[in-house]
PDB file of C-alpha atoms in Angstrom:
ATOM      1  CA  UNK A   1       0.000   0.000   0.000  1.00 90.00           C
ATOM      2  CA  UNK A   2       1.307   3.806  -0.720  1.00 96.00           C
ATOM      3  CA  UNK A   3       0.572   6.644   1.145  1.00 96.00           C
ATOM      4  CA  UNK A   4      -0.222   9.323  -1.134  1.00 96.00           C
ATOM      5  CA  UNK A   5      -0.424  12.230   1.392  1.00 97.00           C
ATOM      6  CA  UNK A   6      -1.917  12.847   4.919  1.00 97.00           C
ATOM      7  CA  UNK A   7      -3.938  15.933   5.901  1.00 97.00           C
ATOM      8  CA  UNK A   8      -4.858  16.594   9.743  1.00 97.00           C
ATOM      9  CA  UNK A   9      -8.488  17.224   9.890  1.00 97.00           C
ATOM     10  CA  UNK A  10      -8.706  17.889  13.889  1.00 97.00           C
ATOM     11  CA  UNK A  11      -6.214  18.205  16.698  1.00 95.00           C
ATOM     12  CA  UNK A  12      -6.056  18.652  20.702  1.00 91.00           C
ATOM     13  CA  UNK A  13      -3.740  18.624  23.526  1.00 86.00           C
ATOM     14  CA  UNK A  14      -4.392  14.618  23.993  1.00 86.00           C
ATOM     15  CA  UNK A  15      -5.007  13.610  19.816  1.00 91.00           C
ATOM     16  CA  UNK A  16      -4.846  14.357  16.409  1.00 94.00           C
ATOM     17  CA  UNK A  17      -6.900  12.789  13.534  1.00 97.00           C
ATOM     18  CA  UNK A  18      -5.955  12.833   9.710  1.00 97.00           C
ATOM     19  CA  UNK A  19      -7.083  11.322   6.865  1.00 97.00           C
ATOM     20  CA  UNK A  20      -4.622   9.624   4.364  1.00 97.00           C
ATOM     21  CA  UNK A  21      -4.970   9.251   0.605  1.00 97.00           C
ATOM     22  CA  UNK A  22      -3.773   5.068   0.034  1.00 97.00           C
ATOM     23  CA  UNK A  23      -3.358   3.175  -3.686  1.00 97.00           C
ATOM     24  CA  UNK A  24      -3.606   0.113  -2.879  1.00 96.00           C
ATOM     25  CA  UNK A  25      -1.613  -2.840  -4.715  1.00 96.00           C
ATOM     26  CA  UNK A  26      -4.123  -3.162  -7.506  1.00 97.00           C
ATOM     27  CA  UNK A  27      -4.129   0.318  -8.189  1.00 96.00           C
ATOM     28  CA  UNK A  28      -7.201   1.178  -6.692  1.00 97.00           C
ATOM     29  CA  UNK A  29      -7.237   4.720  -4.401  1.00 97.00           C
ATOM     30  CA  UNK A  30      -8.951   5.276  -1.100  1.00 96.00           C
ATOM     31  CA  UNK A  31      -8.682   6.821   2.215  1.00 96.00           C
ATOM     32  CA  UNK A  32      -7.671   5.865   5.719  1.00 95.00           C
ATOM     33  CA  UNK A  33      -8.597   8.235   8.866  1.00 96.00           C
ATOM     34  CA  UNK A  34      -6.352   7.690  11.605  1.00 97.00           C
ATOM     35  CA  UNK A  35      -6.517   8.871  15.083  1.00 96.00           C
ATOM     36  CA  UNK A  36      -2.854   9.388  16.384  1.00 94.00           C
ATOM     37  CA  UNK A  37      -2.066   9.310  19.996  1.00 92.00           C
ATOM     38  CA  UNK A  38       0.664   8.989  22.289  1.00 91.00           C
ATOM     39  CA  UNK A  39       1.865   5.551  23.099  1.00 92.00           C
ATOM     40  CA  UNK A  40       0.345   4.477  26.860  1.00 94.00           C
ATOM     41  CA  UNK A  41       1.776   2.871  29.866  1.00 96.00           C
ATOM     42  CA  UNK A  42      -1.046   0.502  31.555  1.00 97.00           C
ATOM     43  CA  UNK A  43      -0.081  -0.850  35.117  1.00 98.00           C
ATOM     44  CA  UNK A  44      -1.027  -4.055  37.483  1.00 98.00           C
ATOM     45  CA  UNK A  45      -0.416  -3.363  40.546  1.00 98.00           C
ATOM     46  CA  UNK A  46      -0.306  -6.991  41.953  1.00 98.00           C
ATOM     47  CA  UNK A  47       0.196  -7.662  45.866  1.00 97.00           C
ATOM     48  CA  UNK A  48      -0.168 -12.109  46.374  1.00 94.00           C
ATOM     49  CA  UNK A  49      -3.460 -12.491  45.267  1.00 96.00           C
ATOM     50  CA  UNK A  50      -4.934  -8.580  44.953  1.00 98.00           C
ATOM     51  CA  UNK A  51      -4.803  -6.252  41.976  1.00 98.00           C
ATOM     52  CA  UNK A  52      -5.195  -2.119  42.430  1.00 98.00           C
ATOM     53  CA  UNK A  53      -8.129  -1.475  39.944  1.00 98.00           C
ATOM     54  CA  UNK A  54      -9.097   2.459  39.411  1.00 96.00           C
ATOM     55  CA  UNK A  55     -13.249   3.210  38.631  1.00 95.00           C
ATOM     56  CA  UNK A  56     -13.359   6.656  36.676  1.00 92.00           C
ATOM     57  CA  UNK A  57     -15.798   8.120  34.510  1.00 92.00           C
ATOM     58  CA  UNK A  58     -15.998   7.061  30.635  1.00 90.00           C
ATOM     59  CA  UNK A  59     -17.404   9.802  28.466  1.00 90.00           C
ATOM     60  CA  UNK A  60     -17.418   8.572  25.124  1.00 90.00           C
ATOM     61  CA  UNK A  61     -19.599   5.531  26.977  1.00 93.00           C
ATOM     62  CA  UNK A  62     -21.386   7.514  28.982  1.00 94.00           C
ATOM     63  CA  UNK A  63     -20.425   5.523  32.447  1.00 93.00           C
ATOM     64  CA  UNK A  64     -17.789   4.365  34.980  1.00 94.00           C
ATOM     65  CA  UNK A  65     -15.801   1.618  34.069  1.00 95.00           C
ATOM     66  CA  UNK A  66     -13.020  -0.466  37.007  1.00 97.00           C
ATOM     67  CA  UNK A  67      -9.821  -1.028  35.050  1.00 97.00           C
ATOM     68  CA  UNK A  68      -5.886  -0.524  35.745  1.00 98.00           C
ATOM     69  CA  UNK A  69      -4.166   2.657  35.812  1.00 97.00           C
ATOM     70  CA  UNK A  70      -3.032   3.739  32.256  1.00 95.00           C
ATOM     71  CA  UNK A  71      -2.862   6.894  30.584  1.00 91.00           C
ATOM     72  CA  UNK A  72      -0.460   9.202  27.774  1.00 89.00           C
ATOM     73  CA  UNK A  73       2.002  12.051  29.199  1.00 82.00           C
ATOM     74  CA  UNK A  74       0.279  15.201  28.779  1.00 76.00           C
ATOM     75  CA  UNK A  75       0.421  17.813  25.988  1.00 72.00           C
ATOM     76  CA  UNK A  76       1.102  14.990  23.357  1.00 62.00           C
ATOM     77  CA  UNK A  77       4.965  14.579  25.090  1.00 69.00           C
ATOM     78  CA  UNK A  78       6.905  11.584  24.642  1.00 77.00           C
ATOM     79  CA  UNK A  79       7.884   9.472  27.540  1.00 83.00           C
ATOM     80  CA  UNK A  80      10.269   6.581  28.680  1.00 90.00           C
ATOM     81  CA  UNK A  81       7.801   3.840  28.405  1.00 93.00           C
ATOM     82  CA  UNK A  82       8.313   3.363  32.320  1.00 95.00           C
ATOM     83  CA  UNK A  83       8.827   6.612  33.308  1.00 94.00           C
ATOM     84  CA  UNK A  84       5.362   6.739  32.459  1.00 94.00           C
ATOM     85  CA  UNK A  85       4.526   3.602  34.164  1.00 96.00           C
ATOM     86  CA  UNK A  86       5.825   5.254  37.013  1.00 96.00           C
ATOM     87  CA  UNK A  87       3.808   8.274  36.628  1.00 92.00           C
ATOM     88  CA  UNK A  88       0.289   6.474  36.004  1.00 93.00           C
ATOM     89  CA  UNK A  89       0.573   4.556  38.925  1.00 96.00           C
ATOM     90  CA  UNK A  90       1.647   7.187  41.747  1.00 94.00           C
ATOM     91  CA  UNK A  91      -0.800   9.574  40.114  1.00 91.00           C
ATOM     92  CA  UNK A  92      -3.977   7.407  39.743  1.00 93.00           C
ATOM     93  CA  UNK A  93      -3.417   5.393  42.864  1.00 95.00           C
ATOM     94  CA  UNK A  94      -0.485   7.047  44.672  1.00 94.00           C
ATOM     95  CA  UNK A  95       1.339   3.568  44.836  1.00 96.00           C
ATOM     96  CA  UNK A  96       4.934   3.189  44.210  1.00 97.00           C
ATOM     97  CA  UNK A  97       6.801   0.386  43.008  1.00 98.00           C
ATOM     98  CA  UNK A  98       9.851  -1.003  44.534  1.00 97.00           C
ATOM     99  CA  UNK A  99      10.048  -3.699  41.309  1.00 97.00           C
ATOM    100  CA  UNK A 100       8.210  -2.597  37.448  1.00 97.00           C
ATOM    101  CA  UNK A 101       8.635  -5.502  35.051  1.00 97.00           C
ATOM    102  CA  UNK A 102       7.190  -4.964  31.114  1.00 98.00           C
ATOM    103  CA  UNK A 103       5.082  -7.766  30.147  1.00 98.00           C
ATOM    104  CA  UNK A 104       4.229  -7.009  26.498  1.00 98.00           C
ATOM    105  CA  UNK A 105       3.037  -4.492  24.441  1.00 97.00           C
ATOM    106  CA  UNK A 106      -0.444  -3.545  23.057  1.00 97.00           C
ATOM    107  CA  UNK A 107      -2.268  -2.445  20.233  1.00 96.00           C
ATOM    108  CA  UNK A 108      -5.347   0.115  20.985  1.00 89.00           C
ATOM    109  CA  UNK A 109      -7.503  -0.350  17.839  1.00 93.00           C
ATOM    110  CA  UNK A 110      -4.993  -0.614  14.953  1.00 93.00           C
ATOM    111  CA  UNK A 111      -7.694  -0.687  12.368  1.00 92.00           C
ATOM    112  CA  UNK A 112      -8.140   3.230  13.343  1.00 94.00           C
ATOM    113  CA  UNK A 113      -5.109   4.233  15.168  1.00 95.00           C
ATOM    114  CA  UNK A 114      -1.702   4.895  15.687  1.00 94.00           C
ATOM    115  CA  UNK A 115      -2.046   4.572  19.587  1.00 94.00           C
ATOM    116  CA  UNK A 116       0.169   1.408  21.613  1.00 94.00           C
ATOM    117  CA  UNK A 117       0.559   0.605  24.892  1.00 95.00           C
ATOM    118  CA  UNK A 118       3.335  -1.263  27.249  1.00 97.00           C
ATOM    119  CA  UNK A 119       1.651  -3.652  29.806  1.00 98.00           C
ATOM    120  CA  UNK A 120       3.937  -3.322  33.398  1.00 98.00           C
ATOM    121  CA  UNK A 121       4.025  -5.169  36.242  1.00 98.00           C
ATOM    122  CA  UNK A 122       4.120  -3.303  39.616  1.00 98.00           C
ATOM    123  CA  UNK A 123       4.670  -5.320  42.854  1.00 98.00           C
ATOM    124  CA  UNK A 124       6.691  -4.446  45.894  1.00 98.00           C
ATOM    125  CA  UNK A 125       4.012  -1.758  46.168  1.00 97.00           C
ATOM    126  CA  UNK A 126       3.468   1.001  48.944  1.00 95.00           C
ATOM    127  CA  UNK A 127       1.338   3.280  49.486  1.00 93.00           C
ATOM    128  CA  UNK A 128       0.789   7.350  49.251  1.00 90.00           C
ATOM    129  CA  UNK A 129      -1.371  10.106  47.989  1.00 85.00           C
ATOM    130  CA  UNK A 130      -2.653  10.155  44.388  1.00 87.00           C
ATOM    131  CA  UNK A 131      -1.337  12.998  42.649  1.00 79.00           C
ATOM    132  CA  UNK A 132      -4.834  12.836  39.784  1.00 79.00           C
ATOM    133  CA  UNK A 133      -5.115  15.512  36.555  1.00 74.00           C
ATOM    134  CA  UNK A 134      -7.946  17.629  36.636  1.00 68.00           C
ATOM    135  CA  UNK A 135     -10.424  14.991  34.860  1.00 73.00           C
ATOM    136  CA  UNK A 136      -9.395  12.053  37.303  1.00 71.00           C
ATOM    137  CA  UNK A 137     -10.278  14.118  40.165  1.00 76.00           C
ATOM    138  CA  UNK A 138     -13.703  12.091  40.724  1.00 85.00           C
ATOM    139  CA  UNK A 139     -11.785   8.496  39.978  1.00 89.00           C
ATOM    140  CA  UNK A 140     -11.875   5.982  43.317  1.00 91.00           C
ATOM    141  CA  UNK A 141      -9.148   3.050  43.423  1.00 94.00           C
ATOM    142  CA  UNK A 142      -9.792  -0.049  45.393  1.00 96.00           C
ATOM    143  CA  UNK A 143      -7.884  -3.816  45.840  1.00 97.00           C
ATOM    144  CA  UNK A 144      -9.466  -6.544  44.667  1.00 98.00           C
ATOM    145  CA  UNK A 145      -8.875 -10.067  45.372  1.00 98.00           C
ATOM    146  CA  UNK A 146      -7.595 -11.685  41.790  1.00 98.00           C
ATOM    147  CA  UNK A 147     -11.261 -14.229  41.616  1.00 98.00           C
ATOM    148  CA  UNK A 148     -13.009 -11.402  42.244  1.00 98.00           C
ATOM    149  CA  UNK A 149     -11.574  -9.414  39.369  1.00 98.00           C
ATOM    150  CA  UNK A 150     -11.965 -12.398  36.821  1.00 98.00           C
ATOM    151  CA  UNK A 151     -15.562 -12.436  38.408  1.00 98.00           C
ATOM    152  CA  UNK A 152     -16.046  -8.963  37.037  1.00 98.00           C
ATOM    153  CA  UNK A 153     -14.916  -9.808  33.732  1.00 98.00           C
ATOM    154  CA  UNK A 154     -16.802 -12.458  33.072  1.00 97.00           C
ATOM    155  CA  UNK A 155     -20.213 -10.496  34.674  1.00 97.00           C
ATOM    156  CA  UNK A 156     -19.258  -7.815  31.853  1.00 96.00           C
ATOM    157  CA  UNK A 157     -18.427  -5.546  34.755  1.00 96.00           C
ATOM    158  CA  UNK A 158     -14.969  -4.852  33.083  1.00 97.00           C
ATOM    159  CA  UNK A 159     -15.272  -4.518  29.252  1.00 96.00           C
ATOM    160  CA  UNK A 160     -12.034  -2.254  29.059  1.00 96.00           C
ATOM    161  CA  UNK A 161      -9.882  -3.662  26.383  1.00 96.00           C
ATOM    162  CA  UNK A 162      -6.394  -3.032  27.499  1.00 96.00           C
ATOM    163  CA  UNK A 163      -7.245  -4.238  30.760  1.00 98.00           C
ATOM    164  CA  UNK A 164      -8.469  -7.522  29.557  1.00 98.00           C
ATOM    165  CA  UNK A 165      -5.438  -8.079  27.413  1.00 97.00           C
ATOM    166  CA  UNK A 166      -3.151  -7.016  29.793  1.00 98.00           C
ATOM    167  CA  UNK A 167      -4.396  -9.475  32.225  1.00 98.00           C
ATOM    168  CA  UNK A 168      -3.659 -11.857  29.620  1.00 97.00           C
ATOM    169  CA  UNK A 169      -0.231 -10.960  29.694  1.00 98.00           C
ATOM    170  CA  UNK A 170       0.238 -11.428  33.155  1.00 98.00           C
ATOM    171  CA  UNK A 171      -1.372 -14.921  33.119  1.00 97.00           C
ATOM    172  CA  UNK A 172       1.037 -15.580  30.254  1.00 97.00           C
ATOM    173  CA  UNK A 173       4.003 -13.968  32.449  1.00 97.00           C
ATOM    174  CA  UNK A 174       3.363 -16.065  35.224  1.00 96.00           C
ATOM    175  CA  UNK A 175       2.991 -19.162  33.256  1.00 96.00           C
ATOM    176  CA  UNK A 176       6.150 -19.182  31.779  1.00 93.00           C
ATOM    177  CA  UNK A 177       8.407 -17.934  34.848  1.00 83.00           C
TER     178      UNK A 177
END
């Protein structure tokens, strides 16, 4: 496929969106809009059998949704992937790490954008204030034992994406250590 040019149609301090002219391999033209973000650090925060889960406020859904800290650096900046580990977790939950192992990376919607993510593993945890952005400011964090958590997926009360996947990952992480 050949990009024929790219022209940004809309832009913010967390996303831009642009649409790009394509030929495809039979010579046919079309159009791809993609919605560029910064790469995301997503965090477990994993003491024996618990996980730290934050509940915040959705608005493209229109509800609140339990999943693990994650976010982008703000005003579009580019991060160390666990710098920004770091930074999600002592800001959403105000827990810090003594050990932050990467267990994979992730892919937000790749038919539409640009946006990845890099699953961590936080354990050795203690505790402290969150230090939340101005839109996490109503967002509540709790423990929950690891059944209950898988109870909540399966019950559809987690749908988040990453947070499934990443959960994945650390199933796969622990299988193979």
């Amino acid at each position: 496929m050949e990009t024929l040019g790219s022209r940004e149609v809309y832009a913010n301090a967390w996303m831009t969106v642009r649409e790009d002219p394509i030929r495809r391999p039979d010579g046919s033209t079309g159009i791809y809009g993609v919605v560029d973000k910064p790469d995301y650090a997503l965090v477990i925060p994993l003491d024996g059998e618990r996980v730290h889960l934050v509940e915040q406020f959705r608005y493209p859904l229109g509800m609140r949704r339990w999943e693990f800290p994650q976010g982008t650096a703000p005003d579009l900046a580019d991060v160390e992937p666990i710098v920004l580990a770091e930074r999600e977790l002592r800001e959403e939950t105000g827990l810090r790490a003594g050990s932050m192992v990467e267990l994979g990376q992730l892919d937000v919607a790749p038919g539409m954008s640009s946006q990845r993510g890099r699953v961590f593993l936080a354990t050795e945890l203690t505790g402290g204030q969150p230090e939340r952005e101005l839109e996490e400011q109503d967002m509540n964090a709790a423990w929950f034992p690891r059944a209950e958590f898988e109870a909540m997926i399966s019950r559809g009360e987690i749908t988040d994406a990453q947070t499934i996947a990443a959960y994945t990952l650390l199933l796969l992480h622990e299988h193979n250590s």
